[in-house]
mmCIF file of C-alpha atoms in Angstrom:
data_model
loop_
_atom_site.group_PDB
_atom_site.id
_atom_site.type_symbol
_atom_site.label_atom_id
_atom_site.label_comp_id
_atom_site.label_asym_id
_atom_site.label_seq_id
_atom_site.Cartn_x
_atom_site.Cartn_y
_atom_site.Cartn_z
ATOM 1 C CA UNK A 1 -14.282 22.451 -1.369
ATOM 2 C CA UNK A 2 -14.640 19.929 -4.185
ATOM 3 C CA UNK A 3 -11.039 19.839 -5.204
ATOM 4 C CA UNK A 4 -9.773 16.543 -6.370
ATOM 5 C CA UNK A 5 -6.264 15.287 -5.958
ATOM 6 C CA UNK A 6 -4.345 12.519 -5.953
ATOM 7 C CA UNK A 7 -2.086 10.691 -3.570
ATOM 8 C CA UNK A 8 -0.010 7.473 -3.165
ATOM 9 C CA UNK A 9 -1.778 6.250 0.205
ATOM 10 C CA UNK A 10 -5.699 4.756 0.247
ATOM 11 C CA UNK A 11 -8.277 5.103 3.737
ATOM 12 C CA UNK A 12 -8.472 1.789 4.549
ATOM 13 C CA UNK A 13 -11.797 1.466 5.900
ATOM 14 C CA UNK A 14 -12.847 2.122 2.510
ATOM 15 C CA UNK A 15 -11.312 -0.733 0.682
ATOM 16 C CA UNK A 16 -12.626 -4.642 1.498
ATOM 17 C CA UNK A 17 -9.180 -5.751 0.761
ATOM 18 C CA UNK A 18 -8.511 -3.755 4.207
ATOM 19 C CA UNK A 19 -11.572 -4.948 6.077
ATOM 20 C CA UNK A 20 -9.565 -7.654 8.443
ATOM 21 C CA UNK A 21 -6.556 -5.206 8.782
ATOM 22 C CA UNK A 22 -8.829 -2.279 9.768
ATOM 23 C CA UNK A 23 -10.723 -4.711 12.245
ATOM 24 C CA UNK A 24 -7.305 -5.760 13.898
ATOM 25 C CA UNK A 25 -5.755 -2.474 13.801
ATOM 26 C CA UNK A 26 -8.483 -0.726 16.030
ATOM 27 C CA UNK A 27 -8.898 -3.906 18.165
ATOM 28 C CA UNK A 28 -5.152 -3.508 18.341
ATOM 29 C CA UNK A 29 -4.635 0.080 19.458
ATOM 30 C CA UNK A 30 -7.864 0.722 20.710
ATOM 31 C CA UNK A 31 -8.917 3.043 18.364
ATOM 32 C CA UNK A 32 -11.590 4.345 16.288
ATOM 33 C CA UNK A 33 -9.479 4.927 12.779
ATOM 34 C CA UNK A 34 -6.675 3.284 10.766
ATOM 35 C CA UNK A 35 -3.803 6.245 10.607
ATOM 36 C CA UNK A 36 -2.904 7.617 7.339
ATOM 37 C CA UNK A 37 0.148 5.126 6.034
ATOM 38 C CA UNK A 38 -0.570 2.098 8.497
ATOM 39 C CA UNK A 39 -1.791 -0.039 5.697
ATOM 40 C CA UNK A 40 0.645 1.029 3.080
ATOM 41 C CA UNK A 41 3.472 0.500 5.832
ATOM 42 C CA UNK A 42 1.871 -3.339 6.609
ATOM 43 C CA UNK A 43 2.004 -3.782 2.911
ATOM 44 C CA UNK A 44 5.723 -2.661 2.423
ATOM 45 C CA UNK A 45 6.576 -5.565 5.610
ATOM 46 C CA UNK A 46 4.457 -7.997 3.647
ATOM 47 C CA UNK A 47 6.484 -7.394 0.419
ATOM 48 C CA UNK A 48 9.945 -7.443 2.585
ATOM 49 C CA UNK A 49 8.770 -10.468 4.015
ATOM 50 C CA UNK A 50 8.117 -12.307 1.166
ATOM 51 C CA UNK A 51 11.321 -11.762 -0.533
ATOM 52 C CA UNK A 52 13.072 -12.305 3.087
ATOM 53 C CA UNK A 53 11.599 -15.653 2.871
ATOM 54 C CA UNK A 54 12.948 -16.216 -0.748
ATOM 55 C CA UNK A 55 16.447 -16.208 0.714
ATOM 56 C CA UNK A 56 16.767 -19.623 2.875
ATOM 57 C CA UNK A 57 18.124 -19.556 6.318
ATOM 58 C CA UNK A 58 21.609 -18.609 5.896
ATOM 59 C CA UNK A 59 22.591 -14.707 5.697
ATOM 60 C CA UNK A 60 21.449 -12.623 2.983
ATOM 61 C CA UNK A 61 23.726 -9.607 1.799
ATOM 62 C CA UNK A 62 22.182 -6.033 0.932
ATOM 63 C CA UNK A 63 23.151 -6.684 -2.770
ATOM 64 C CA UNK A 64 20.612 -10.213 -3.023
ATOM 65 C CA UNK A 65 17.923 -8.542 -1.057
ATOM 66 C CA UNK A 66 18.052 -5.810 -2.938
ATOM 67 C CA UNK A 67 17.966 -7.585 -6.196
ATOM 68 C CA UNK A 68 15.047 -9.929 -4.925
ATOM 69 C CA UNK A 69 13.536 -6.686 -4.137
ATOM 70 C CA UNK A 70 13.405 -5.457 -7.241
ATOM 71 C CA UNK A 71 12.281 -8.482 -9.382
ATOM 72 C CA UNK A 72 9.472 -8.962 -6.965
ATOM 73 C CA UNK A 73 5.865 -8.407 -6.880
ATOM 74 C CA UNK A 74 3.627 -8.753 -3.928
ATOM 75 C CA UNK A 75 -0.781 -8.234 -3.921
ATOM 76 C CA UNK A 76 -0.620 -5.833 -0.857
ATOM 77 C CA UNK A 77 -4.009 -4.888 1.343
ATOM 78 C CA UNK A 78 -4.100 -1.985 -0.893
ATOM 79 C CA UNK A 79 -2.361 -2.550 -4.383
ATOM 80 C CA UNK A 80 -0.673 -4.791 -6.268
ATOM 81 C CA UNK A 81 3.349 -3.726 -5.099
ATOM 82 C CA UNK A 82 5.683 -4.240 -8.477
ATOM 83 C CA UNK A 83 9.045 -2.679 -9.887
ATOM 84 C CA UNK A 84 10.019 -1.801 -13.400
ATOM 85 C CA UNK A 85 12.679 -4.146 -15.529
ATOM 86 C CA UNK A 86 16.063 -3.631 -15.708
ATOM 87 C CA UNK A 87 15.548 0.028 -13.534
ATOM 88 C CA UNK A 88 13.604 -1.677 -10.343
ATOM 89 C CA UNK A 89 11.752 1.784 -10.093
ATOM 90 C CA UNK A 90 8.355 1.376 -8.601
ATOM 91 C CA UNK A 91 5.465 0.717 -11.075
ATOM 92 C CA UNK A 92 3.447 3.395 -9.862
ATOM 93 C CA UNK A 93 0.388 3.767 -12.090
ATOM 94 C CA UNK A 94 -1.476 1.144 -9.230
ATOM 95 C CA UNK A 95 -0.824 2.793 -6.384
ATOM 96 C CA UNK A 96 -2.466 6.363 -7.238
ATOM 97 C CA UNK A 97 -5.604 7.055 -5.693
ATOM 98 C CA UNK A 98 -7.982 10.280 -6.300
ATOM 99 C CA UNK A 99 -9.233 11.948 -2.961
ATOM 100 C CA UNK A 100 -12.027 14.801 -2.870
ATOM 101 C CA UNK A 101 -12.338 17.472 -0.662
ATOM 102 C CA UNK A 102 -16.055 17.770 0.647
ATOM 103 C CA UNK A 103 -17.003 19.991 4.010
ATOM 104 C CA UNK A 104 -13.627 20.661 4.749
ATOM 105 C CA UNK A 105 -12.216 16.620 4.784
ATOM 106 C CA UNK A 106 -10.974 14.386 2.546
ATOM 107 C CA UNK A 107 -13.165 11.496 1.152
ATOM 108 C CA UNK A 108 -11.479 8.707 -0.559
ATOM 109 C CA UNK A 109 -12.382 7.921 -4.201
ATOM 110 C CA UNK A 110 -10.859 4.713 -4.820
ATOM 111 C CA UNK A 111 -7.964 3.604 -7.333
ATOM 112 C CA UNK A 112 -8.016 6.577 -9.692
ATOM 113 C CA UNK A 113 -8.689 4.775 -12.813
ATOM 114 C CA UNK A 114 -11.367 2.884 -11.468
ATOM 115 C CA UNK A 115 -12.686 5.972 -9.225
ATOM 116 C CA UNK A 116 -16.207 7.722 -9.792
ATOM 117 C CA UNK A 117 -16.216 11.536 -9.897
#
């Protein structure tokens, strides 16, 4: 009770950049809550999209993608998605979010820099 942690995924219903996913989502499935990692794994399709798109109609070979990939950067529903120079390792420090433990569940706190405790 009252622990605080942090993790790499957000509750969407909790974020108004989510507000329209979480609205089609449970009109979607039919129900009541967004699973944990559905808006984090519409995000990582948006950002493969994007850089999909960047590569014209003809084939694209694992080595472009994966280049494209790494030089891109794409404003998710839940964070800003972006990759370190010349490494392409994820820039993380966006993507962590604090969570609290009260009665027994965990509440989300927000973007943990930006997060009240």
């Amino acid at each position: 009770e009252g622990w605080v942690f942090s993790a790499t995924f957000v509750d969407p219903a909790r974020l108004t950049t989510a507000a329209g996913f979480v609205r089609s989502f449970k009109k979607r499935y039919g129900v009541r809550s967004v699973d944990r990692g559905a808006a984090e794994a519409y995000d990582a399709l948006g950002l493969l999209a994007q850089v999909l798109a960047t590569t014209g109609t003809g084939p694209a070979d694992r080595g472009t993608l994966t280049h494209r990939l790494r030089t891109a950067s794409y404003r998710g529903i839940t964070r800003t998605y972006a990759f370190r120079a010349p490494t392409g390792e994820v820039e993380e420090e966006p993507g962590l979010f604090l969570w609290r433990v009260e009665h027994g569940t965990p509440l989300f706190l927000g973007q943990y820099q930006q997060a009240k405790l």
